[in-house]
GROMACS .gro file of C-alpha atoms in nm:
model
  334
    1MET     CA    1   8.795   5.300   0.261
    2THR     CA    2   8.557   5.591   0.322
    3ASP     CA    3   8.457   5.850   0.064
    4LEU     CA    4   8.659   6.107   0.257
    5GLU     CA    5   8.974   5.892   0.249
    6GLU     CA    6   8.932   5.839  -0.125
    7PHE     CA    7   8.907   6.213  -0.172
    8ASP     CA    8   9.220   6.279   0.035
    9ASN     CA    9   9.419   6.023  -0.166
   10SER     CA   10   9.307   6.160  -0.501
   11LYS     CA   11   9.401   6.522  -0.434
   12ASP     CA   12   9.689   6.696  -0.259
   13ILE     CA   13   9.547   6.981  -0.056
   14GLU     CA   14   9.787   7.250   0.062
   15THR     CA   15   9.737   7.580   0.238
   16ARG     CA   16   9.894   7.903   0.121
   17LYS     CA   17   9.900   8.239   0.296
   18VAL     CA   18   9.814   8.539   0.080
   19GLN     CA   19  10.104   8.784   0.078
   20LYS     CA   20  10.134   9.145  -0.032
   21LEU     CA   21  10.351   9.264  -0.320
   22GLY     CA   22  10.397   9.637  -0.362
   23SER     CA   23  10.119   9.875  -0.269
   24SER     CA   24   9.818   9.688  -0.406
   25SER     CA   25   9.907   9.342  -0.544
   26LEU     CA   26   9.848   9.013  -0.363
   27PHE     CA   27  10.023   8.683  -0.441
   28ILE     CA   28  10.063   8.322  -0.331
   29THR     CA   29  10.341   8.074  -0.412
   30LEU     CA   30  10.280   7.767  -0.630
   31PRO     CA   31  10.313   7.418  -0.476
   32LYS     CA   32  10.665   7.278  -0.532
   33LYS     CA   33  10.532   6.928  -0.607
   34TRP     CA   34  10.314   7.067  -0.889
   35ILE     CA   35  10.601   7.276  -1.028
   36ASN     CA   36  10.834   6.974  -1.039
   37ARG     CA   37  10.577   6.733  -1.178
   38TRP     CA   38  10.486   6.954  -1.473
   39ASN     CA   39  10.829   7.114  -1.515
   40ILE     CA   40  10.699   7.469  -1.473
   41LYS     CA   41  10.956   7.733  -1.562
   42PRO     CA   42  10.965   8.113  -1.520
   43GLY     CA   43  10.786   8.270  -1.816
   44ASP     CA   44  10.545   7.977  -1.866
   45LYS     CA   45  10.182   8.074  -1.916
   46ILE     CA   46   9.930   7.961  -1.655
   47LEU     CA   47   9.558   7.951  -1.735
   48ILE     CA   48   9.336   8.062  -1.447
   49GLU     CA   49   8.972   7.949  -1.441
   50ILE     CA   50   8.745   8.136  -1.199
   51SER     CA   51   8.444   7.937  -1.076
   52ASP     CA   52   8.121   8.071  -0.930
   53ASP     CA   53   8.176   7.866  -0.613
   54GLY     CA   54   8.482   8.075  -0.520
   55SER     CA   55   8.746   7.830  -0.638
   56LEU     CA   56   9.037   7.891  -0.876
   57LYS     CA   57   9.172   7.632  -1.117
   58LEU     CA   58   9.530   7.668  -1.243
   59LEU     CA   59   9.644   7.492  -1.558
   60ALA     CA   60   9.979   7.516  -1.733
   61GLU     CA   61   9.926   7.599  -2.101
   62LYS     CA   62  10.180   7.335  -2.207
   63ILE     CA   63   9.979   7.067  -2.020
   64LYS     CA   64   9.664   7.178  -2.198
   65LEU     CA   65   9.829   7.144  -2.537
   66LEU     CA   66   9.972   6.799  -2.465
   67SER     CA   67   9.704   6.630  -2.259
   68ASN     CA   68   9.373   6.755  -2.381
   69ARG     CA   69   9.361   6.637  -2.740
   70LYS     CA   70   9.009   6.508  -2.798
   71THR     CA   71   8.998   6.192  -3.006
   72ILE     CA   72   8.719   5.961  -3.116
   73LYS     CA   73   8.705   5.634  -3.306
   74ILE     CA   74   8.384   5.523  -3.477
   75ASP     CA   75   8.280   5.182  -3.606
   76ILE     CA   76   8.091   5.282  -3.920
   77ASP     CA   77   7.954   4.928  -3.963
   78ALA     CA   78   7.762   4.970  -3.638
   79ILE     CA   79   7.646   5.329  -3.677
   80LYS     CA   80   7.549   5.289  -4.045
   81GLN     CA   81   7.557   5.659  -4.132
   82PRO     CA   82   7.745   5.836  -4.411
   83ILE     CA   83   8.086   5.955  -4.294
   84PRO     CA   84   8.047   6.314  -4.423
   85SER     CA   85   7.724   6.366  -4.227
   86MET     CA   86   7.894   6.258  -3.903
   87VAL     CA   87   8.214   6.455  -3.940
   88LEU     CA   88   8.049   6.799  -3.933
   89CYS     CA   89   7.895   6.721  -3.594
   90LEU     CA   90   8.220   6.578  -3.454
   91TYR     CA   91   8.413   6.883  -3.575
   92SER     CA   92   8.161   7.110  -3.401
   93LEU     CA   93   8.195   6.907  -3.080
   94GLY     CA   94   8.566   6.990  -3.071
   95TYR     CA   95   8.731   6.660  -3.165
   96ASP     CA   96   9.091   6.697  -3.280
   97GLU     CA   97   9.131   6.346  -3.422
   98ILE     CA   98   8.843   6.152  -3.577
   99VAL     CA   99   8.893   5.792  -3.692
  100PHE     CA  100   8.639   5.590  -3.891
  101GLU     CA  101   8.694   5.214  -3.912
  102SER     CA  102   8.512   4.934  -4.094
  103LYS     CA  103   8.558   4.560  -4.141
  104LYS     CA  104   8.440   4.611  -4.498
  105GLN     CA  105   8.605   4.819  -4.765
  106ILE     CA  106   8.510   5.185  -4.731
  107VAL     CA  107   8.347   5.308  -5.050
  108GLN     CA  108   8.576   5.546  -5.238
  109LYS     CA  109   8.285   5.784  -5.299
  110GLU     CA  110   8.247   5.833  -4.924
  111ILE     CA  111   8.614   5.926  -4.892
  112GLU     CA  112   8.580   6.173  -5.178
  113ASP     CA  113   8.268   6.323  -5.018
  114LEU     CA  114   8.453   6.348  -4.686
  115ILE     CA  115   8.744   6.534  -4.847
  116SER     CA  116   8.492   6.770  -5.007
  117THR     CA  117   8.316   6.822  -4.673
  118THR     CA  118   8.642   6.909  -4.495
  119LYS     CA  119   8.668   7.215  -4.719
  120GLN     CA  120   8.389   7.362  -4.505
  121MET     CA  121   8.590   7.303  -4.186
  122VAL     CA  122   8.881   7.536  -4.120
  123GLY     CA  123   9.194   7.348  -4.009
  124ALA     CA  124   9.058   7.000  -4.089
  125GLU     CA  125   9.219   6.755  -4.327
  126VAL     CA  126   9.212   6.383  -4.407
  127THR     CA  127   9.554   6.252  -4.298
  128GLU     CA  128   9.496   5.881  -4.358
  129ALA     CA  129   9.273   5.690  -4.599
  130SER     CA  130   9.295   5.314  -4.650
  131GLU     CA  131   9.047   5.041  -4.741
  132ASN     CA  132   8.919   5.001  -4.386
  133ARG     CA  133   9.023   5.318  -4.205
  134VAL     CA  134   8.998   5.694  -4.252
  135LYS     CA  135   9.151   5.948  -4.016
  136LEU     CA  136   9.072   6.317  -4.005
  137GLU     CA  137   9.270   6.563  -3.795
  138CYS     CA  138   9.183   6.917  -3.701
  139LEU     CA  139   9.481   7.144  -3.651
  140LEU     CA  140   9.268   7.440  -3.543
  141ASP     CA  141   9.266   7.539  -3.176
  142ALA     CA  142   8.922   7.700  -3.176
  143GLU     CA  143   8.989   7.864  -2.840
  144LYS     CA  144   9.259   8.081  -2.998
  145VAL     CA  145   9.006   8.222  -3.244
  146GLY     CA  146   8.817   8.488  -3.053
  147LEU     CA  147   8.439   8.471  -3.031
  148GLU     CA  148   8.425   8.843  -3.109
  149SER     CA  149   8.632   8.790  -3.424
  150LEU     CA  150   8.404   8.512  -3.550
  151LEU     CA  151   8.086   8.710  -3.488
  152ARG     CA  152   8.234   9.014  -3.661
  153ARG     CA  153   8.320   8.798  -3.963
  154ILE     CA  154   7.961   8.669  -3.982
  155LEU     CA  155   7.839   9.028  -3.956
  156ASN     CA  156   8.076   9.143  -4.233
  157ILE     CA  157   7.972   8.865  -4.472
  158ILE     CA  158   7.600   8.933  -4.428
  159SER     CA  159   7.653   9.311  -4.445
  160LYS     CA  160   7.835   9.267  -4.777
  161LYS     CA  161   7.533   9.078  -4.910
  162VAL     CA  162   7.306   9.366  -4.812
  163ASP     CA  163   7.551   9.616  -4.964
  164GLY     CA  164   7.548   9.411  -5.285
  165ILE     CA  165   7.170   9.445  -5.314
  166ILE     CA  166   7.190   9.819  -5.245
  167SER     CA  167   7.459   9.850  -5.514
  168TYR     CA  168   7.242   9.663  -5.763
  169LEU     CA  169   6.942   9.885  -5.684
  170SER     CA  170   7.170  10.185  -5.743
  171GLY     CA  171   7.276  10.051  -6.082
  172GLU     CA  172   7.622   9.938  -5.969
  173GLN     CA  173   7.788   9.599  -6.015
  174PRO     CA  174   7.826   9.389  -5.693
  175LYS     CA  175   8.188   9.296  -5.620
  176ASP     CA  176   8.180   8.963  -5.437
  177SER     CA  177   8.056   8.626  -5.560
  178GLU     CA  178   7.738   8.507  -5.383
  179LEU     CA  179   7.868   8.149  -5.377
  180THR     CA  180   8.196   8.254  -5.215
  181GLN     CA  181   8.011   8.455  -4.951
  182GLN     CA  182   7.787   8.159  -4.864
  183GLU     CA  183   8.085   7.921  -4.840
  184ASP     CA  184   8.272   8.167  -4.617
  185LEU     CA  185   7.967   8.207  -4.395
  186ARG     CA  186   7.935   7.830  -4.355
  187ARG     CA  187   8.303   7.796  -4.258
  188VAL     CA  188   8.287   8.075  -4.000
  189TYR     CA  189   7.963   7.933  -3.855
  190LEU     CA  190   8.123   7.590  -3.806
  191MET     CA  191   8.427   7.753  -3.645
  192LEU     CA  192   8.195   7.937  -3.406
  193LEU     CA  193   8.017   7.612  -3.315
  194ARG     CA  194   8.352   7.443  -3.250
  195HIS     CA  195   8.458   7.737  -3.035
  196VAL     CA  196   8.144   7.734  -2.821
  197VAL     CA  197   8.013   7.377  -2.818
  198GLY     CA  198   8.349   7.202  -2.838
  199SER     CA  199   8.537   7.422  -2.593
  200LYS     CA  200   8.759   7.216  -2.364
  201TYR     CA  201   8.814   7.479  -2.099
  202GLU     CA  202   8.483   7.655  -2.069
  203VAL     CA  203   8.434   7.886  -1.774
  204SER     CA  204   8.092   7.817  -1.625
  205SER     CA  205   7.990   8.184  -1.601
  206ASN     CA  206   8.016   8.215  -1.981
  207LEU     CA  207   7.799   7.916  -2.069
  208ASN     CA  208   7.470   8.105  -2.089
  209LYS     CA  209   7.622   8.378  -2.304
  210ASN     CA  210   7.773   8.123  -2.540
  211PHE     CA  211   7.439   7.948  -2.587
  212LEU     CA  212   7.287   8.284  -2.678
  213VAL     CA  213   7.571   8.338  -2.925
  214VAL     CA  214   7.497   8.005  -3.096
  215MET     CA  215   7.125   8.083  -3.109
  216ASN     CA  216   7.200   8.415  -3.277
  217ALA     CA  217   7.443   8.252  -3.518
  218VAL     CA  218   7.165   8.018  -3.637
  219ILE     CA  219   6.933   8.318  -3.679
  220LEU     CA  220   7.201   8.499  -3.882
  221LEU     CA  221   7.231   8.201  -4.116
  222ASN     CA  222   6.857   8.215  -4.176
  223ILE     CA  223   6.876   8.591  -4.237
  224SER     CA  224   7.153   8.531  -4.489
  225ARG     CA  225   6.925   8.295  -4.685
  226LEU     CA  226   6.646   8.554  -4.682
  227ILE     CA  227   6.887   8.818  -4.814
  228ASP     CA  228   6.986   8.579  -5.093
  229ARG     CA  229   6.618   8.541  -5.180
  230ILE     CA  230   6.577   8.919  -5.207
  231ASP     CA  231   6.894   8.940  -5.416
  232SER     CA  232   6.777   8.678  -5.666
  233THR     CA  233   6.427   8.829  -5.683
  234ILE     CA  234   6.535   9.185  -5.766
  235LYS     CA  235   6.759   9.052  -6.044
  236THR     CA  236   6.477   8.863  -6.213
  237THR     CA  237   6.188   9.108  -6.172
  238LYS     CA  238   6.127   9.462  -6.285
  239LEU     CA  239   6.203   9.720  -6.016
  240ASN     CA  240   5.916   9.951  -5.922
  241GLU     CA  241   5.831  10.251  -5.708
  242ASP     CA  242   5.924  10.056  -5.391
  243THR     CA  243   6.296  10.065  -5.481
  244PRO     CA  244   6.385  10.383  -5.280
  245ILE     CA  245   6.204  10.248  -4.973
  246LEU     CA  246   6.378   9.911  -5.009
  247LYS     CA  247   6.720  10.079  -5.025
  248GLU     CA  248   6.650  10.274  -4.706
  249ILE     CA  249   6.521   9.962  -4.528
  250LEU     CA  250   6.830   9.761  -4.626
  251GLN     CA  251   7.060  10.033  -4.493
  252LYS     CA  252   6.875  10.027  -4.161
  253ILE     CA  253   6.891   9.645  -4.158
  254ASN     CA  254   7.270   9.671  -4.182
  255ASP     CA  255   7.269   9.912  -3.886
  256LEU     CA  256   7.042   9.675  -3.692
  257LEU     CA  257   7.273   9.380  -3.764
  258ASP     CA  258   7.557   9.577  -3.609
  259GLU     CA  259   7.357   9.653  -3.293
  260VAL     CA  260   7.254   9.287  -3.256
  261ILE     CA  261   7.613   9.162  -3.275
  262MET     CA  262   7.774   9.436  -3.068
  263SER     CA  263   7.513   9.418  -2.792
  264ILE     CA  264   7.582   9.048  -2.735
  265LEU     CA  265   7.959   9.102  -2.736
  266PHE     CA  266   7.949   9.415  -2.521
  267PRO     CA  267   7.619   9.423  -2.328
  268SER     CA  268   7.476   9.774  -2.346
  269MET     CA  269   7.132   9.913  -2.273
  270LYS     CA  270   7.199  10.189  -2.526
  271ARG     CA  271   7.268   9.942  -2.808
  272VAL     CA  272   6.956   9.741  -2.729
  273SER     CA  273   6.756  10.065  -2.726
  274ASN     CA  274   6.910  10.167  -3.061
  275GLY     CA  275   6.814   9.828  -3.202
  276LEU     CA  276   6.453   9.863  -3.088
  277ASN     CA  277   6.435  10.210  -3.244
  278LEU     CA  278   6.569  10.074  -3.575
  279ILE     CA  279   6.306   9.798  -3.573
  280ASN     CA  280   6.033  10.060  -3.526
  281GLN     CA  281   6.177  10.271  -3.810
  282ILE     CA  282   6.191   9.971  -4.046
  283ASN     CA  283   5.836   9.868  -3.960
  284SER     CA  284   5.723  10.224  -4.028
  285LEU     CA  285   5.893  10.218  -4.370
  286LEU     CA  286   5.729   9.884  -4.446
  287GLN     CA  287   5.389  10.048  -4.402
  288SER     CA  288   5.475  10.264  -4.706
  289PHE     CA  289   5.557   9.961  -4.919
  290ASN     CA  290   5.312   9.940  -5.211
  291ASP     CA  291   5.340   9.573  -5.310
  292LYS     CA  292   5.283   9.393  -4.980
  293SER     CA  293   5.221   9.062  -5.157
  294SER     CA  294   5.568   9.050  -5.315
  295ILE     CA  295   5.844   8.808  -5.220
  296ILE     CA  296   6.067   9.105  -5.140
  297TYR     CA  297   5.819   9.247  -4.887
  298THR     CA  298   5.757   8.914  -4.711
  299SER     CA  299   6.131   8.841  -4.701
  300VAL     CA  300   6.206   9.180  -4.542
  301VAL     CA  301   5.930   9.120  -4.285
  302ASP     CA  302   6.087   8.781  -4.201
  303ILE     CA  303   6.433   8.940  -4.171
  304VAL     CA  304   6.304   9.205  -3.928
  305SER     CA  305   6.122   8.938  -3.725
  306ASN     CA  306   6.441   8.731  -3.702
  307LEU     CA  307   6.650   9.033  -3.607
  308GLN     CA  308   6.401   9.124  -3.335
  309LEU     CA  309   6.438   8.774  -3.189
  310ALA     CA  310   6.818   8.801  -3.212
  311LEU     CA  311   6.808   9.138  -3.035
  312GLU     CA  312   6.600   8.983  -2.756
  313ASN     CA  313   6.866   8.713  -2.718
  314SER     CA  314   7.138   8.979  -2.711
  315SER     CA  315   6.952   9.179  -2.448
  316CYS     CA  316   6.958   8.874  -2.218
  317THR     CA  317   7.335   8.923  -2.179
  318LEU     CA  318   7.259   9.239  -1.979
  319PHE     CA  319   7.143   9.015  -1.697
  320LEU     CA  320   7.455   8.796  -1.710
  321GLU     CA  321   7.676   9.092  -1.616
  322ASP     CA  322   7.723   9.258  -1.279
  323MET     CA  323   7.535   9.581  -1.331
  324PRO     CA  324   7.475   9.855  -1.073
  325TRP     CA  325   7.101   9.806  -1.114
  326ILE     CA  326   7.116   9.432  -1.045
  327GLU     CA  327   7.122   9.279  -0.699
  328ARG     CA  328   7.171   8.905  -0.688
  329ASN     CA  329   7.064   8.663  -0.413
  330PHE     CA  330   6.895   8.950  -0.229
  331ASN     CA  331   6.676   8.713  -0.027
  332VAL     CA  332   6.961   8.495   0.100
  333VAL     CA  333   6.983   8.493   0.480
  334LYS     CA  334   7.328   8.615   0.588
   0.00000   0.00000   0.00000
């Protein structure tokens, strides 16, 4: 059998004529064999994936839910790694059912650590635990949680941390617990990884943008740790004449965070330009800082450096969009 014959047997190829509906809409009918096989009914949702090569892929939502459950079974005797350290990676990779098996008795401490670890993973729970087998299931469909929503939640958590420092510098009492904020940030970050890295139906044109999103999420985690360092430092040292400058810098950092996130979600030259202006303003304020050897100063410098890198990542999304000032494949012979 030739390669061409194998291809013809593996796929049914049908031709459809594009028809007109109303004044501006075009439509084609769905293949009857496909409708009958998957029991498609009026009102059912159909997912449409648009590929760069000009092809369209249709997928019934009910088929997706039933047939695309990602499962994995791991022999922990062979891999010889702690279960909790593996499960975070597998969750991020989008697995819905994770089974760990051993010929030996699984140490109870590992099961307890696993249950504790699942508290970081939204929608995950241990559904089976015996002497030789542990099963974890994730009930979260990460694709239903919007990327924009997750990034906004990361932004809100970090912004609250900055607001807390500003409140303290103003003599007010911060509202939210630092530990709770850090736990929330970790959960949202893992959800974002699962959404991007573990996506089952990723459209190829979005891959580059999603990688940039993950890169910025890692940077935001690092910024969060730097903000925590500033927070702990100002609460254990005597405030000095740099306090007014620090408050102004932190307010501009919050504005810059917003531009970084929004410019990757909604590519905009204006937002990138605003971000660059804010970086210049912050750097100018840093020149007026008196104690340039302090932990606070060096931490702010690191935050600005990280935000500048994140803004550069965000600006890359401008070139992933079809903009009037971009011409693609201009040297292709037609």
